[in-house]
CSV table of C-alpha atoms and ligand atoms in Angstrom, one decimal:
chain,number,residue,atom,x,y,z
A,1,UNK,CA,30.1,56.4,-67.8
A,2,UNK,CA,26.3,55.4,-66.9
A,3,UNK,CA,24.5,57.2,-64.7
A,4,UNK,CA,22.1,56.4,-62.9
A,5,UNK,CA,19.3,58.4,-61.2
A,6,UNK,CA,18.2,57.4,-57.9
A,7,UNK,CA,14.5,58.6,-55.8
A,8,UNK,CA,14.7,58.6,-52.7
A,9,UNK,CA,11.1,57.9,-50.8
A,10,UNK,CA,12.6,59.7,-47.3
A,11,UNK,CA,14.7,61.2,-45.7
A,12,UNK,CA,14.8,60.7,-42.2
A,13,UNK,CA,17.8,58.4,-40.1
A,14,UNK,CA,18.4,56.2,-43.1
A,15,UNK,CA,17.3,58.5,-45.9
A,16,UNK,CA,19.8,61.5,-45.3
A,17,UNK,CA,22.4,59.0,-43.8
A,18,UNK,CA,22.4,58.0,-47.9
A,19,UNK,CA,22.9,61.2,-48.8
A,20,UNK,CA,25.5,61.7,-47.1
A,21,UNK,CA,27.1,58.3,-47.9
A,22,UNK,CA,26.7,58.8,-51.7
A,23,UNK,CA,28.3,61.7,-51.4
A,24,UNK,CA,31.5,61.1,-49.8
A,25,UNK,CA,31.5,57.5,-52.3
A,26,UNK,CA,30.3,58.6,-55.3
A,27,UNK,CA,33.6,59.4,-56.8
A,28,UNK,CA,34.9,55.7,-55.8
A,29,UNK,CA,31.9,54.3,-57.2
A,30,UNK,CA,32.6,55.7,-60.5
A,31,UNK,CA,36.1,55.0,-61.1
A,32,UNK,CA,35.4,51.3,-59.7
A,33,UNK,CA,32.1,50.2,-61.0
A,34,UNK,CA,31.7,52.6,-64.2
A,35,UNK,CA,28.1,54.3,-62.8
A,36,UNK,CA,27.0,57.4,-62.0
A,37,UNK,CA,24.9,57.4,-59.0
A,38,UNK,CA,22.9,60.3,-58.3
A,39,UNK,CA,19.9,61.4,-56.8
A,40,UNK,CA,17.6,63.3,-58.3
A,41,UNK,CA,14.6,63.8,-56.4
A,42,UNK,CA,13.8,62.9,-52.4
A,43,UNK,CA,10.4,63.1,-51.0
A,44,UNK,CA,9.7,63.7,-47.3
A,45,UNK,CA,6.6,64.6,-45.7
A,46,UNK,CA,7.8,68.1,-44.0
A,47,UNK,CA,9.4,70.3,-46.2
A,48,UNK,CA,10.0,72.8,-43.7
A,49,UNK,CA,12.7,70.4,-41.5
A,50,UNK,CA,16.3,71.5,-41.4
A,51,UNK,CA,17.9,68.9,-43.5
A,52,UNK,CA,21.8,69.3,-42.8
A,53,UNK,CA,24.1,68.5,-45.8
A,54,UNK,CA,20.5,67.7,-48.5
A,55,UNK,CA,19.8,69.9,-51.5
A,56,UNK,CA,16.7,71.2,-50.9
A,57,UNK,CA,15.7,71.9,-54.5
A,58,UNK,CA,15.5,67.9,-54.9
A,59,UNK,CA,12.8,68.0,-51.8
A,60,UNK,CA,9.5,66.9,-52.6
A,61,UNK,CA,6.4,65.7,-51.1
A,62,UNK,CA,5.2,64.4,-53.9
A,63,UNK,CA,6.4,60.4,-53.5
A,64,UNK,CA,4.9,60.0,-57.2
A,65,UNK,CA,7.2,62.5,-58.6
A,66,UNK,CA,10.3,60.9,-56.8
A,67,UNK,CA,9.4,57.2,-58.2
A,68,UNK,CA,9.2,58.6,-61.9
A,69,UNK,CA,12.4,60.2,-61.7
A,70,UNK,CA,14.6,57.4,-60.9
A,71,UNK,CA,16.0,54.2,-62.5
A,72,UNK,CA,16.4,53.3,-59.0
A,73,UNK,CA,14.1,53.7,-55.9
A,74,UNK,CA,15.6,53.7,-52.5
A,75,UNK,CA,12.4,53.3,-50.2
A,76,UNK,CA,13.2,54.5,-46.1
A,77,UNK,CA,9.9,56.0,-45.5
A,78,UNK,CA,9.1,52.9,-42.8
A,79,UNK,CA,5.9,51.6,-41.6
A,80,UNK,CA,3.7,49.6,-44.1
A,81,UNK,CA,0.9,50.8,-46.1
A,82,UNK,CA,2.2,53.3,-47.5
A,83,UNK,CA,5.4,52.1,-49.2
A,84,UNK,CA,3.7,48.8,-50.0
A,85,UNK,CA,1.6,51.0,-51.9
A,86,UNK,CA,4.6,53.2,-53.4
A,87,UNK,CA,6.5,50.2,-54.0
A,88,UNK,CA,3.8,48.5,-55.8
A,89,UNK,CA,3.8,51.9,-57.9
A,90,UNK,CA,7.6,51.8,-58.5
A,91,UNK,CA,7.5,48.2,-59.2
A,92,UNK,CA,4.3,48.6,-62.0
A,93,UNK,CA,6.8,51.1,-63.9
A,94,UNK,CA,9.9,49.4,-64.2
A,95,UNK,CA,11.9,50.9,-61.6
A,96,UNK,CA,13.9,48.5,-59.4
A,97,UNK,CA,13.6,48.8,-55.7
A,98,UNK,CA,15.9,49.1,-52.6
A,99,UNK,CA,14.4,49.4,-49.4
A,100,UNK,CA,15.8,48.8,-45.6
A,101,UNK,CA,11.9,48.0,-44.6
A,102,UNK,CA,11.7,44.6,-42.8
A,103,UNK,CA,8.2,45.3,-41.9
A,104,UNK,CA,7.1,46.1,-45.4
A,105,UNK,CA,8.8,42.6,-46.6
A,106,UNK,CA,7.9,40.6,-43.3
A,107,UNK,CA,4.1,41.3,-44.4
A,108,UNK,CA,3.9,41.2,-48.3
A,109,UNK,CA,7.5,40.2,-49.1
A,110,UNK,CA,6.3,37.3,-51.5
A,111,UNK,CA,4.0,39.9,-53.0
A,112,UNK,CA,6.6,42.1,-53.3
A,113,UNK,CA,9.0,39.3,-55.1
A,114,UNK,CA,6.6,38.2,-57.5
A,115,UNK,CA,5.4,41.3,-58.6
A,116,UNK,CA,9.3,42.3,-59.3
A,117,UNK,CA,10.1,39.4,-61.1
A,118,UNK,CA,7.1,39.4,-63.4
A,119,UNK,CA,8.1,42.9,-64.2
A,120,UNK,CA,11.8,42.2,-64.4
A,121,UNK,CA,13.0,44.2,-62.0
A,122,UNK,CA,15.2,43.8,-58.9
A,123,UNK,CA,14.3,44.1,-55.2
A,124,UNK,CA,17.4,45.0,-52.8
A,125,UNK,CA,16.8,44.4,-49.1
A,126,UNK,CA,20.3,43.9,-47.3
A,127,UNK,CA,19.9,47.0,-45.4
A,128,UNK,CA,16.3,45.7,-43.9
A,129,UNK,CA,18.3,43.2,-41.8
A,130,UNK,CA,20.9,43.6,-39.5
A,131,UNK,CA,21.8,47.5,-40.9
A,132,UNK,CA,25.7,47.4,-42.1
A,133,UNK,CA,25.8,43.3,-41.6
A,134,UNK,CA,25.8,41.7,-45.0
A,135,UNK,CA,23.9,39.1,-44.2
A,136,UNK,CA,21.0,38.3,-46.5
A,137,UNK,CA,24.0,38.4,-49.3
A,138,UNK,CA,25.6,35.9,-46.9
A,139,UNK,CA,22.5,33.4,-46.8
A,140,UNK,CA,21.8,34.1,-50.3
A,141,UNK,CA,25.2,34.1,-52.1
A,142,UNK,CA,28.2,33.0,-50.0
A,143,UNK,CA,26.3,30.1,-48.5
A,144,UNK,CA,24.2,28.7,-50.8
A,145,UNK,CA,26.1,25.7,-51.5
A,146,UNK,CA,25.2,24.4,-48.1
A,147,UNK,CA,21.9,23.4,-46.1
A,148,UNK,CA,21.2,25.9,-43.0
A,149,UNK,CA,21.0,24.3,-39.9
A,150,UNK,CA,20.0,26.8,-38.0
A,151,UNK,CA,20.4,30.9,-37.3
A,152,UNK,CA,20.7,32.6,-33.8
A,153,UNK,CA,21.6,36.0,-33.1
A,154,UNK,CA,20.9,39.6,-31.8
A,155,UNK,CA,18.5,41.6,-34.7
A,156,UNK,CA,17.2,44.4,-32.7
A,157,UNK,CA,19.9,47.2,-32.4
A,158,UNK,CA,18.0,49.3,-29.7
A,159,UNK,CA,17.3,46.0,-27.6
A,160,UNK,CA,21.2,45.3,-27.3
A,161,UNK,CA,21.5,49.2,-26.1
A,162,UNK,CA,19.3,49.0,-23.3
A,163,UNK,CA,20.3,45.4,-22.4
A,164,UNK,CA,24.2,46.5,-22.6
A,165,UNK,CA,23.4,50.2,-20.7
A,166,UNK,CA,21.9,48.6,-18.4
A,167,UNK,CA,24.9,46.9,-17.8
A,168,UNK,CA,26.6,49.8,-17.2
A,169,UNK,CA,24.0,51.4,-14.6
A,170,UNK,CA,21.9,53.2,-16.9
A,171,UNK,CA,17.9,53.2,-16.4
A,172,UNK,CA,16.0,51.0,-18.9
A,173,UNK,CA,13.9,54.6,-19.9
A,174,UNK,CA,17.3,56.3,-20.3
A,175,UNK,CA,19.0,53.8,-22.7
A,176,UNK,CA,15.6,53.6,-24.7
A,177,UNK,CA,15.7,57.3,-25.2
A,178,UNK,CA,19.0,57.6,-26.2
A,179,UNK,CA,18.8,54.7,-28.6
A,180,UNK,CA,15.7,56.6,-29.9
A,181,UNK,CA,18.0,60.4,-30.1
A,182,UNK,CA,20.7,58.5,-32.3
A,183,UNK,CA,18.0,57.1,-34.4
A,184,UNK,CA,18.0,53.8,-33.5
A,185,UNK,CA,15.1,52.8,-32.8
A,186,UNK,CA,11.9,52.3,-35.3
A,187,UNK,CA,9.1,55.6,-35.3
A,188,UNK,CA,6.9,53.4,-32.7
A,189,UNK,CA,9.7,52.0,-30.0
A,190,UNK,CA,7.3,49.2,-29.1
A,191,UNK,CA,8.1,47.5,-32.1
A,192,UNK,CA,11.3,46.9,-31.0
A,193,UNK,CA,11.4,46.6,-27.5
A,194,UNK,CA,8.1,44.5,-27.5
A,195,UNK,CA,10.1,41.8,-30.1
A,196,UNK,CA,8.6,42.5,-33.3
A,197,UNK,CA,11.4,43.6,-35.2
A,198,UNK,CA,13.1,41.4,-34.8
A,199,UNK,CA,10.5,39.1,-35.5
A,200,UNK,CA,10.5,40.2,-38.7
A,201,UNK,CA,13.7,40.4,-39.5
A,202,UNK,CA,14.2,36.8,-38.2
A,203,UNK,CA,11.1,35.8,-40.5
A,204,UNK,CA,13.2,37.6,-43.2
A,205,UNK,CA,16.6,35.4,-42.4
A,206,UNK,CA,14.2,32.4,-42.2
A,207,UNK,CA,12.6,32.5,-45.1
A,208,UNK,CA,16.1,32.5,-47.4
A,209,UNK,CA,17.8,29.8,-44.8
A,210,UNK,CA,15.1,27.2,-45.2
A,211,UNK,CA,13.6,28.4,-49.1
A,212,UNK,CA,9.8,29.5,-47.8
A,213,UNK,CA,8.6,27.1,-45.9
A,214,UNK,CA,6.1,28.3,-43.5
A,215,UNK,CA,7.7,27.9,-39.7
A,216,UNK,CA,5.7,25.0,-37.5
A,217,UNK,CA,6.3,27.6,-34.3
A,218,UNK,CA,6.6,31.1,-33.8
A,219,UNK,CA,7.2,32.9,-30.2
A,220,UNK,CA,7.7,36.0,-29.7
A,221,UNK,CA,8.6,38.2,-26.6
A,222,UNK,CA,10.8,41.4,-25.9
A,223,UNK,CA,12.6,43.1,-23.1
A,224,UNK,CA,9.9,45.3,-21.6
A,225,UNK,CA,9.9,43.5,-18.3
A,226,UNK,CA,13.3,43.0,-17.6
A,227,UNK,CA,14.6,44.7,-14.4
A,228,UNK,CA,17.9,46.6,-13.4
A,229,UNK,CA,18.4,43.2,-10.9
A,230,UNK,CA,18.1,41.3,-13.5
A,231,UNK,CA,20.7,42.3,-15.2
A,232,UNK,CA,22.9,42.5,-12.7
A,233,UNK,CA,21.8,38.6,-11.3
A,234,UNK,CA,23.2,37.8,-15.0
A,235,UNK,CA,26.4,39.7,-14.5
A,236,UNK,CA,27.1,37.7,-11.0
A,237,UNK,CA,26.4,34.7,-12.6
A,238,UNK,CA,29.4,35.2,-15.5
A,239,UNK,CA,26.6,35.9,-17.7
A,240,UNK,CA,24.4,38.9,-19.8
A,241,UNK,CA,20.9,39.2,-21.2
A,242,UNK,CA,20.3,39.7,-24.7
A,243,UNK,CA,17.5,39.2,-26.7
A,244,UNK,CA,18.0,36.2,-29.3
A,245,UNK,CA,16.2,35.5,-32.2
A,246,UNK,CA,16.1,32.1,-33.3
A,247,UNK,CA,15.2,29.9,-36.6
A,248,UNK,CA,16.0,26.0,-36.4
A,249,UNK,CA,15.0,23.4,-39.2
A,250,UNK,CA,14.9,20.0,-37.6
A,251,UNK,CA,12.9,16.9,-39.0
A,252,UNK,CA,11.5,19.5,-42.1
A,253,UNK,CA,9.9,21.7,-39.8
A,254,UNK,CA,11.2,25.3,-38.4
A,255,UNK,CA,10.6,26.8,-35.5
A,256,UNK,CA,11.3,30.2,-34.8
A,257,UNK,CA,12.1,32.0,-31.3
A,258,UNK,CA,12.7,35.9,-30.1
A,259,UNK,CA,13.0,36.4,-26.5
A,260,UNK,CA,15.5,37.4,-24.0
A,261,UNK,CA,18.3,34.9,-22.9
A,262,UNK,CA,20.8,34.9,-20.0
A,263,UNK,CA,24.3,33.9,-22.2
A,264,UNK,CA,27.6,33.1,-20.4
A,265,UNK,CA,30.3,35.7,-21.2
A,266,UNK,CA,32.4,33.0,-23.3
A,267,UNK,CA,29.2,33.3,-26.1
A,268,UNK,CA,30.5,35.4,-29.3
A,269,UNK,CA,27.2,37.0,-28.8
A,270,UNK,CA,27.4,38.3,-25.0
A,271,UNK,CA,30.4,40.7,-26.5
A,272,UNK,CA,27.6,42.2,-28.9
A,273,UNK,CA,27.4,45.4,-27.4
A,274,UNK,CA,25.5,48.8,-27.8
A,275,UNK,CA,23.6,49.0,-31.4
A,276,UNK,CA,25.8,46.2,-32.9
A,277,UNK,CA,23.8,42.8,-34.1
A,278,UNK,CA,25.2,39.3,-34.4
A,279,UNK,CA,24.0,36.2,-35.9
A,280,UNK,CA,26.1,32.7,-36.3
A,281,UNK,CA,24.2,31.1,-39.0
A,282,UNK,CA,25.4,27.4,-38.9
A,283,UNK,CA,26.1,25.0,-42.2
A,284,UNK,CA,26.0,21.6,-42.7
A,285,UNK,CA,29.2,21.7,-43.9
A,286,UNK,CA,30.6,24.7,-42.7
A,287,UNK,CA,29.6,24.9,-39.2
A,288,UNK,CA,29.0,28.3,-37.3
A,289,UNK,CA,29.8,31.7,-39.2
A,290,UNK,CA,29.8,34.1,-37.0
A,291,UNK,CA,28.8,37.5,-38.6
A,292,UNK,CA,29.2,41.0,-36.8
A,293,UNK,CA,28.5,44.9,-37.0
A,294,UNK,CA,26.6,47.9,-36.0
A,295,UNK,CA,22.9,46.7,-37.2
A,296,UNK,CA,20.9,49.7,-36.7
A,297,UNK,CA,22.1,53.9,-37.6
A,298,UNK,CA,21.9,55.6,-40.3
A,299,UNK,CA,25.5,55.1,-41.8
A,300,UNK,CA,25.6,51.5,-41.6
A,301,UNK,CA,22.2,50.9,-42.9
A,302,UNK,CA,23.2,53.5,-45.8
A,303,UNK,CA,25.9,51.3,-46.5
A,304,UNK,CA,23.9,48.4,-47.2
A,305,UNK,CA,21.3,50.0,-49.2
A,306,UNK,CA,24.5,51.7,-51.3
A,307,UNK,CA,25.4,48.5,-51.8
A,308,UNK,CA,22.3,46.9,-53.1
A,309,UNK,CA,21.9,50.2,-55.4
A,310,UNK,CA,25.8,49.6,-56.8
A,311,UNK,CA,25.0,45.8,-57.2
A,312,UNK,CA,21.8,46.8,-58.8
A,313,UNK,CA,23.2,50.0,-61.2
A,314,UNK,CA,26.4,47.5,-62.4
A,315,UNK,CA,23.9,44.2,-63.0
A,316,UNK,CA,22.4,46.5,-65.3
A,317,UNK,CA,25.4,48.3,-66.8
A,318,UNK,CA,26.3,44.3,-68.1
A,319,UNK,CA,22.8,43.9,-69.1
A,320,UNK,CA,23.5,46.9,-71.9
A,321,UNK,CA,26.5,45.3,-72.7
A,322,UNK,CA,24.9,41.5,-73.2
A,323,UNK,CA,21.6,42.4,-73.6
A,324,UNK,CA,20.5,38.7,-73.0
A,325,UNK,CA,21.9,38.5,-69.6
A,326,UNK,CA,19.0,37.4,-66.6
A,327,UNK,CA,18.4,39.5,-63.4
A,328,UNK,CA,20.7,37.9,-60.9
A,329,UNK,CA,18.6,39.5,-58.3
A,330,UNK,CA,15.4,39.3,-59.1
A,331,UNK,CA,14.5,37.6,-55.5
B,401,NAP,P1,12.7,58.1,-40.0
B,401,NAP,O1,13.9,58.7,-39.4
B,401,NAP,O2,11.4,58.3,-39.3
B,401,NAP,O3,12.5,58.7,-41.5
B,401,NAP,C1,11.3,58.5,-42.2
B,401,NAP,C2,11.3,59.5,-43.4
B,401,NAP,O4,10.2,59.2,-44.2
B,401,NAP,C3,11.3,61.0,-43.0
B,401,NAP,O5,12.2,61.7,-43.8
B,401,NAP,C4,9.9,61.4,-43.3
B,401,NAP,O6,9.7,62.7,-43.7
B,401,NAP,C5,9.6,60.5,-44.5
B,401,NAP,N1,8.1,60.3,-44.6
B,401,NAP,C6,7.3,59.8,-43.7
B,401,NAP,N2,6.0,59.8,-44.2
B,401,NAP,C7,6.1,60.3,-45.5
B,401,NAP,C8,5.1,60.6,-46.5
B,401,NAP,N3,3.8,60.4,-46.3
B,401,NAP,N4,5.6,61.1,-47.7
B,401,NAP,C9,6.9,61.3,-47.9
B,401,NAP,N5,7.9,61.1,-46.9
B,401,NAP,C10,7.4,60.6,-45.7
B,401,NAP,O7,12.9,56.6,-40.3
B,401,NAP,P2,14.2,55.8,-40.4
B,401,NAP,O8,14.8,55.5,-39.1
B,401,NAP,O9,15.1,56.4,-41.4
B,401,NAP,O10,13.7,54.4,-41.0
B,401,NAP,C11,13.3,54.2,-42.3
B,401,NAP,C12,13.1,52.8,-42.7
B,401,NAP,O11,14.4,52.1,-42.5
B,401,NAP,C13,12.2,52.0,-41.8
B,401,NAP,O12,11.6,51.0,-42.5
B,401,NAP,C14,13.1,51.3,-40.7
B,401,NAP,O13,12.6,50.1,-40.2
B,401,NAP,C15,14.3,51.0,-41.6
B,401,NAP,N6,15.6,50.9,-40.9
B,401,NAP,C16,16.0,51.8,-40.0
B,401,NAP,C17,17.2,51.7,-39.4
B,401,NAP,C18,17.7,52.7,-38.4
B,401,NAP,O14,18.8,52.5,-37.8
B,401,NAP,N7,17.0,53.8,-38.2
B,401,NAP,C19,18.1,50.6,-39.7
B,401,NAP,C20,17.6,49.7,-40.7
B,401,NAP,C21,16.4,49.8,-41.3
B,401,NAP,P3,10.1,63.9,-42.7
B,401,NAP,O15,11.5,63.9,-42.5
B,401,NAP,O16,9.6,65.1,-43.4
B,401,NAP,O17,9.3,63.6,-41.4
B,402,HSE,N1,15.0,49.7,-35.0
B,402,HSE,C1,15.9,48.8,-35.6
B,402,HSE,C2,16.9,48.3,-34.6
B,402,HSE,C3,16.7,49.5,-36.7
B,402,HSE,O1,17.0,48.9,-33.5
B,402,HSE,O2,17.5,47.3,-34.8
B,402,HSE,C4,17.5,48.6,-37.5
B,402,HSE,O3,16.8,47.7,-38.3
């Protein structure tokens, strides 16, 4: 049996939702993909929180300490400076990366990428998309024998709560704070409701769909202004709000699009509800897939970073084996 030893930069929402996850799976994982996952040191900037369920004598607040005890850093610390600069670190050392940060990636992603691969290590980043959707394994796997037309969906998990309680009669202030208590929404709320999440996470999605090229267009607004009437002028019309991100290639140029949209009911994305994202990514040859699930909460999202860790801790389990073997993830 391997095992592998895991540092955990955070341990907030996503961070402890990991813990939690790993511990529950971690017998599965062994008995189905041969590794050992553990983690064996977590830094957080307040050792004095109540941490439910975490070991406290892996607490640290030293993020250096973290990084040099794993084979594998999971990075949920969020914002940008700062795990740019730790991931930079973990990168310079060997250790491959998993992180759920789509701002990080949004503003030094090809940085990030390059860095990795001249080192030889792997960056995971499905959780930084859509939380529990496996969607950048989607674009970059199970649809790369086809050219992407286009991708439209809902990326912003606290957006489709206060659109969708809304519905329902609750106050826009109400539904934001109650996306923000279950830990939806990002340390500064603007960045969702004002658009920019999902921004970034539709920059993220574009830049696999259409292979980096730089989009021609990019607008950006978020729900701030809408109103309780406006909501309910949707509903009386057979239709909802949502916010919609959008990234079209047409003629070799892409344009990309976030703002809010009145959808009739009969649209698999009007039945997104609550903290649940959707995105129908459509193919050449395949047409619309239409991909669904909670995207924002901290068991979801440690779903997706468990599974970029496993995918990571097995690719190099068969790289002892056949020592020749190339990073298949080295993105
Ligand atoms: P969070 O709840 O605010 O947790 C952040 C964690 O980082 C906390 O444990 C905090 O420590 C720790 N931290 C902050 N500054 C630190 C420092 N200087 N040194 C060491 N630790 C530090 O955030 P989150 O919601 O888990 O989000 C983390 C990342 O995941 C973000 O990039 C976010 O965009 C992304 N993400 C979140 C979700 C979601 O549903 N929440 C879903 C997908 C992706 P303390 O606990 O001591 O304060
Ligand atoms: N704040 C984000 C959202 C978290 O609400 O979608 C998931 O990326």
């Amino acid at each position: 049996m391997k095992r592998v030893d895991i540092g955990l930069l955070g341990c907030g929402t996503v961070g402890r939702g990991f813990v939690h996850l790993l511990e529950r799976e971690r017998t599965r994982i062994r008995s189905r993909y041969g590794v050992d996952l553990s983690i064996t040191r977590i830094a957080v900037r307040d050792l004095a929180k109540q941490r439910p369920g975490v070991d406290e004598r892996l607490l640290t607040t030293s993020a250096l300490e973290v990084i040099q005890a794993g084979d594998i850093v999971v990075e949920a610390i969020g914002g940008v400076d700062l795990p740019r600069s730790l991931v930079r670190t973990a990168i310079a050392l060997g250790r491959d990366v998993v992180t759920a940060n789509k701002a990080l990636l949004a503003e030094s992603g090809p940085e990030i990428f390059a860095k990795a691969a001249a080192r030889g290590v792997a960056v995971g980043f499905e959780a930084s998309v859509c939380g529990g959707i496996p969607v950048i394994r989607a674009l970059q796997r199970g649809l790369a024998g086809d050219s992407i037309e286009s991708v439209a969906g809902i990326l912003n998990g606290t957006s489709n709560f206060v659109l969708t309680r809304m519905e329902d009669g609750t106050s826009f202030d109400a539904a934001l704070r109650l996306a923000q208590e279950r830990g939806f929404a990002e340390a500064d709320p603007s960045l969702d409701i004002d658009g920019h999440d999902a921004a970034q996470k539709l920059q993220l999605l574009a830049s696999i769909a259409f292979a980096g090229q730089r989009p021609a267009t990019f607008e950006v607004s978020g729900i701030r202004d809408v109103t309780a009437e406006d909501v309910s002028a949707a509903r009386s019309r057979g239709s909802v709000l949502r916010q919609v991100a959008t990234a079209e290639e047409s003629g070799g140029t892409v344009h990309l699009r976030v703002g809010v949209r009145e959808i009739p009911d009969c649209d698999p994305l009007a039945r997104v509800r609550d903290e649940c994202n959707g995105v129908v990514i459509r193919g050449r040859s395949v047409g619309d897939v239409f991909l669904t699930g909670r995207g924002a909460g901290a068991m979801p999202t440690a779903a997706a970073v468990l599974s970029d860790v496993i995918e990571i801790a097995v690719m190099r389990l068969r790289q002892e084996a056949a020592p020749g073997l190339r990073l298949a993830k080295a993105v």
